[in-house]
CSV table of C-alpha atoms in Angstrom, one decimal:
chain,number,residue,atom,x,y,z
G,26,ASN,CA,0.0,-0.1,-0.2
G,27,ALA,CA,2.2,2.9,-1.4
G,28,GLY,CA,-0.1,5.7,-0.5
G,29,VAL,CA,1.8,9.1,-1.4
G,30,THR,CA,5.2,8.8,-3.1
G,31,GLN,CA,7.4,11.7,-3.8
G,32,THR,CA,10.5,11.6,-6.0
G,33,PRO,CA,13.3,12.4,-5.5
G,34,LYS,CA,14.0,12.4,-1.9
G,35,PHE,CA,17.0,14.8,-2.1
G,36,ARG,CA,18.2,17.3,-4.4
G,37,VAL,CA,20.9,19.9,-4.7
G,38,LEU,CA,20.4,22.6,-7.5
G,39,LYS,CA,22.6,25.5,-8.4
G,40,THR,CA,20.9,28.9,-8.5
G,41,GLY,CA,19.0,29.2,-11.7
G,42,GLN,CA,18.6,25.7,-12.6
G,43,SER,CA,15.1,24.3,-13.0
G,44,MET,CA,13.8,20.9,-11.9
G,45,THR,CA,10.4,19.1,-11.3
G,46,LEU,CA,9.3,17.1,-8.1
G,47,LEU,CA,6.8,14.4,-8.7
G,48,CYS,CA,4.1,13.2,-6.5
G,49,ALA,CA,2.0,10.3,-7.2
G,50,GLN,CA,-0.9,8.8,-5.1
G,51,ASP,CA,-2.7,5.5,-5.4
G,52,MET,CA,-5.7,6.2,-3.2
G,53,ASN,CA,-7.9,7.8,-6.1
G,54,HIS,CA,-8.1,11.2,-4.0
G,55,GLU,CA,-9.3,14.0,-5.9
G,56,TYR,CA,-7.5,16.8,-3.8
G,57,MET,CA,-3.7,17.2,-3.9
G,58,TYR,CA,-1.5,19.9,-2.3
G,59,TRP,CA,2.1,21.0,-2.3
G,60,TYR,CA,3.7,22.4,0.8
G,61,ARG,CA,6.9,23.5,2.1
G,62,GLN,CA,8.2,23.2,5.4
G,63,ASP,CA,10.9,25.8,6.9
G,64,PRO,CA,12.1,25.8,10.4
G,65,GLY,CA,9.8,27.7,12.8
G,66,MET,CA,7.3,28.5,10.1
G,67,GLY,CA,5.2,25.2,9.9
G,68,LEU,CA,4.0,24.2,6.6
G,69,ARG,CA,2.8,26.8,3.9
G,70,LEU,CA,0.7,25.9,1.0
G,71,ILE,CA,2.3,26.6,-2.5
G,72,HIS,CA,-0.3,25.2,-5.1
G,73,TYR,CA,-3.1,22.7,-4.8
G,74,SER,CA,-5.5,20.7,-7.2
G,75,VAL,CA,-9.2,19.8,-6.7
G,76,GLY,CA,-9.1,17.4,-9.6
G,77,GLU,CA,-7.5,16.3,-12.7
G,78,GLY,CA,-6.7,19.1,-15.0
G,79,THR,CA,-7.2,21.8,-12.2
G,80,THR,CA,-4.6,23.8,-10.2
G,81,ALA,CA,-4.8,26.8,-8.0
G,82,LYS,CA,-2.4,29.1,-6.1
G,83,GLY,CA,-1.8,28.8,-2.4
G,84,GLU,CA,-0.1,31.1,0.1
G,85,VAL,CA,3.2,31.1,-1.4
G,86,PRO,CA,3.0,30.2,-5.3
G,87,ASP,CA,5.9,32.7,-6.8
G,88,GLY,CA,8.6,30.9,-8.4
G,89,TYR,CA,6.7,27.7,-8.6
G,90,ASN,CA,4.5,26.0,-11.3
G,91,VAL,CA,2.3,23.0,-11.0
G,92,SER,CA,0.4,20.4,-13.3
G,93,ARG,CA,-2.2,17.8,-12.7
G,94,LEU,CA,-2.4,16.0,-16.0
G,95,LYS,CA,-3.3,12.7,-14.6
G,96,LYS,CA,-5.5,12.2,-11.4
G,97,GLN,CA,-2.8,10.3,-9.6
G,98,ASN,CA,0.1,12.6,-10.4
G,99,PHE,CA,0.8,16.2,-9.3
G,100,LEU,CA,4.1,17.9,-10.5
G,101,LEU,CA,5.6,20.8,-8.9
G,102,GLY,CA,8.2,22.8,-11.0
G,103,LEU,CA,10.8,25.4,-10.1
G,104,GLU,CA,11.5,27.4,-13.1
G,105,SER,CA,14.7,29.1,-12.0
G,106,ALA,CA,15.9,28.0,-8.5
G,107,ALA,CA,16.8,30.5,-5.9
G,108,PRO,CA,18.4,30.0,-2.4
G,109,SER,CA,15.2,31.1,-0.8
G,110,GLN,CA,13.6,28.0,-2.3
G,111,THR,CA,15.7,25.9,-0.1
G,112,SER,CA,13.4,23.8,1.9
G,113,VAL,CA,11.6,20.4,2.4
G,114,TYR,CA,8.8,19.9,0.2
G,115,PHE,CA,5.8,17.8,1.2
G,116,CYS,CA,3.1,16.5,-1.1
G,117,ALA,CA,-0.3,15.6,0.2
G,118,SER,CA,-3.6,14.0,-1.1
G,119,SER,CA,-7.2,13.8,0.3
G,120,TYR,CA,-10.4,12.4,-0.3
G,121,SER,CA,-12.3,15.0,1.9
G,122,ALA,CA,-9.7,16.7,4.1
G,123,ALA,CA,-12.4,18.3,6.5
G,124,ASN,CA,-13.4,14.6,7.5
G,125,TYR,CA,-10.3,12.5,7.0
G,126,GLY,CA,-7.3,14.9,6.9
G,127,TYR,CA,-4.4,14.6,4.5
G,128,THR,CA,-2.1,11.6,3.6
G,129,PHE,CA,1.5,12.9,3.2
G,130,GLY,CA,4.4,11.8,1.3
G,131,SER,CA,7.8,11.3,2.9
G,132,GLY,CA,9.2,14.7,1.6
G,133,THR,CA,11.8,16.2,-0.8
G,134,ARG,CA,14.8,17.9,0.8
G,135,LEU,CA,16.0,20.5,-1.6
G,136,THR,CA,19.1,22.8,-1.3
G,137,VAL,CA,19.8,25.5,-3.8
G,138,VAL,CA,23.4,27.0,-3.7
N,10,GLY,CA,-7.4,35.1,7.7
N,11,ASP,CA,-7.3,31.8,9.4
N,12,SER,CA,-4.4,31.1,11.7
N,13,VAL,CA,-3.3,28.5,14.2
N,14,THR,CA,-1.1,29.2,17.2
N,15,GLN,CA,0.6,26.6,19.3
N,16,MET,CA,2.9,26.6,22.1
N,17,GLU,CA,6.6,27.0,21.3
N,18,GLY,CA,8.9,24.1,22.1
N,19,PRO,CA,10.7,22.3,22.6
N,20,VAL,CA,9.0,20.6,25.5
N,21,THR,CA,11.1,18.1,27.6
N,22,LEU,CA,9.5,15.4,29.6
N,23,SER,CA,10.3,12.5,31.5
N,24,GLU,CA,8.8,9.1,30.6
N,25,GLU,CA,5.3,8.6,32.1
N,26,ALA,CA,4.8,12.4,32.6
N,27,PHE,CA,1.6,14.3,31.6
N,28,LEU,CA,1.6,16.0,28.3
N,29,THR,CA,-0.3,19.2,27.2
N,30,ILE,CA,0.6,21.1,24.0
N,31,ASN,CA,-1.6,24.2,23.7
N,32,CYS,CA,-3.4,25.0,20.3
N,33,THR,CA,-5.6,27.9,19.6
N,34,TYR,CA,-7.1,29.0,16.2
N,35,THR,CA,-8.8,31.9,14.4
N,36,ALA,CA,-11.2,31.1,11.8
N,37,THR,CA,-14.6,32.1,10.5
N,38,GLY,CA,-17.5,29.4,10.5
N,39,TYR,CA,-16.8,25.9,11.5
N,40,PRO,CA,-13.5,24.4,10.4
N,41,SER,CA,-12.3,20.8,11.3
N,42,LEU,CA,-9.4,20.6,13.6
N,43,PHE,CA,-6.5,18.1,13.5
N,44,TRP,CA,-3.4,17.1,15.3
N,45,TYR,CA,-0.3,15.8,13.0
N,46,VAL,CA,2.8,14.2,14.2
N,47,GLN,CA,6.1,14.3,12.4
N,48,TYR,CA,8.8,11.6,13.3
N,49,PRO,CA,12.4,12.6,12.1
N,50,GLY,CA,13.0,12.2,8.4
N,51,GLU,CA,9.4,11.4,7.8
N,52,GLY,CA,6.2,13.2,6.6
N,53,LEU,CA,3.3,14.3,8.6
N,54,GLN,CA,0.9,11.6,10.0
N,55,LEU,CA,-2.6,12.3,10.9
N,56,LEU,CA,-2.8,11.7,14.9
N,57,LEU,CA,-6.6,12.7,15.6
N,58,LYS,CA,-9.3,14.9,14.6
N,59,ALA,CA,-12.4,16.7,15.5
N,60,THR,CA,-15.1,17.9,12.9
N,61,LYS,CA,-17.3,19.8,15.0
N,62,ALA,CA,-17.6,21.8,18.4
N,63,ASP,CA,-17.3,19.7,21.6
N,64,ASP,CA,-16.0,16.6,19.6
N,65,LYS,CA,-13.0,14.8,21.3
N,66,GLY,CA,-10.6,13.2,19.0
N,67,SER,CA,-8.5,10.6,20.5
N,68,ASN,CA,-5.8,8.1,19.2
N,69,LYS,CA,-2.8,6.1,20.8
N,70,GLY,CA,-3.7,7.7,24.3
N,71,PHE,CA,-3.6,11.3,22.7
N,72,GLU,CA,-6.8,13.3,23.1
N,73,ALA,CA,-8.0,16.7,22.1
N,74,THR,CA,-11.4,18.5,22.4
N,75,TYR,CA,-12.7,20.9,20.0
N,76,ARG,CA,-13.6,24.0,22.4
N,77,LYS,CA,-15.4,26.7,20.3
N,78,GLU,CA,-15.9,29.0,23.0
N,79,THR,CA,-12.2,29.2,23.8
N,80,THR,CA,-11.4,28.5,20.1
N,81,SER,CA,-8.9,25.9,21.4
N,82,PHE,CA,-7.7,22.2,20.5
N,83,HIS,CA,-5.3,21.3,23.2
N,84,LEU,CA,-3.4,18.1,22.8
N,85,GLU,CA,-3.0,15.8,25.9
N,86,LYS,CA,-1.6,12.5,27.0
N,87,GLY,CA,-1.5,11.1,30.2
N,88,SER,CA,1.8,9.2,30.2
N,89,VAL,CA,4.2,9.7,27.6
N,90,GLN,CA,6.7,7.4,26.3
N,91,VAL,CA,10.2,7.8,24.7
N,92,SER,CA,8.7,6.7,21.2
N,93,ASP,CA,6.2,9.9,21.4
N,94,SER,CA,9.3,12.0,20.6
N,95,ALA,CA,8.3,13.9,17.6
N,96,VAL,CA,7.1,17.2,16.4
N,97,TYR,CA,3.4,17.8,16.9
N,98,PHE,CA,1.4,20.1,14.5
N,99,CYS,CA,-2.1,21.6,15.2
N,100,ALA,CA,-4.0,22.2,12.1
N,101,LEU,CA,-7.5,23.6,10.7
N,102,THR,CA,-9.2,22.7,7.6
N,103,ARG,CA,-12.1,24.6,6.0
N,104,ASN,CA,-15.0,22.7,4.8
N,105,THR,CA,-15.0,24.7,1.5
N,106,GLY,CA,-12.5,26.0,-1.0
N,107,GLY,CA,-10.5,23.0,-1.8
N,108,PHE,CA,-10.2,21.8,1.9
N,109,LYS,CA,-6.9,23.8,2.3
N,110,THR,CA,-5.2,23.3,5.7
N,111,ILE,CA,-3.6,25.9,7.9
N,112,PHE,CA,-0.7,24.5,10.1
N,113,GLY,CA,0.6,25.6,13.3
N,114,ALA,CA,4.7,26.2,13.6
N,115,GLY,CA,4.9,22.8,15.3
N,116,THR,CA,5.9,21.7,18.9
N,117,ARG,CA,9.1,19.6,19.3
N,118,LEU,CA,8.7,17.0,22.2
N,119,PHE,CA,11.5,15.2,23.7
N,120,VAL,CA,10.8,12.4,26.1
N,121,LYS,CA,13.6,11.3,28.4
N,122,ALA,CA,13.9,7.6,29.6
């Protein structure tokens, strides 16, 4: 029972490089989310999706893009990485978060140098 | 806007001590409230939830009661174990708008043997 799988687990980028983080879920959840976790700040929502083909901005969307071409996958792209994007990125999915909460992946630790 | 405030850590306790981690929230309407736990190197896991006022969520000896009059959702456990050492996040989820979740900053708990 895989749940939510994030790849890669670790990555080091140089300033200005681009990359894509992949999130895959096998629970047939409609809702998917990308958060970043920084020390002392909890988790902040970057983008989210309420279904296949939809995306919406969260609290801190600048510098990121997302796509949800298939229901099970939610991709997070960094167009031109900056040191301020050094963080741990978590993907989560939900059937009905108000009743059941989120299922999280294990995270991607990204360092931008 | 919505917000969640939880007590700063770290909290250090001896095994079998009583645990309280305070959490208060600001929100319009009637959000659902959650506690998540994060063990080192892992993603967040749902610990317990309450979806309406006066509900008590419980799991693995942890409890929290949704208090609308004091806008609080304090986490308690009667006797902590070393294995409870982790970071605990209080969170609220709206029942509309994509079920976005707002997280507190997290409280780190250390339990000594």
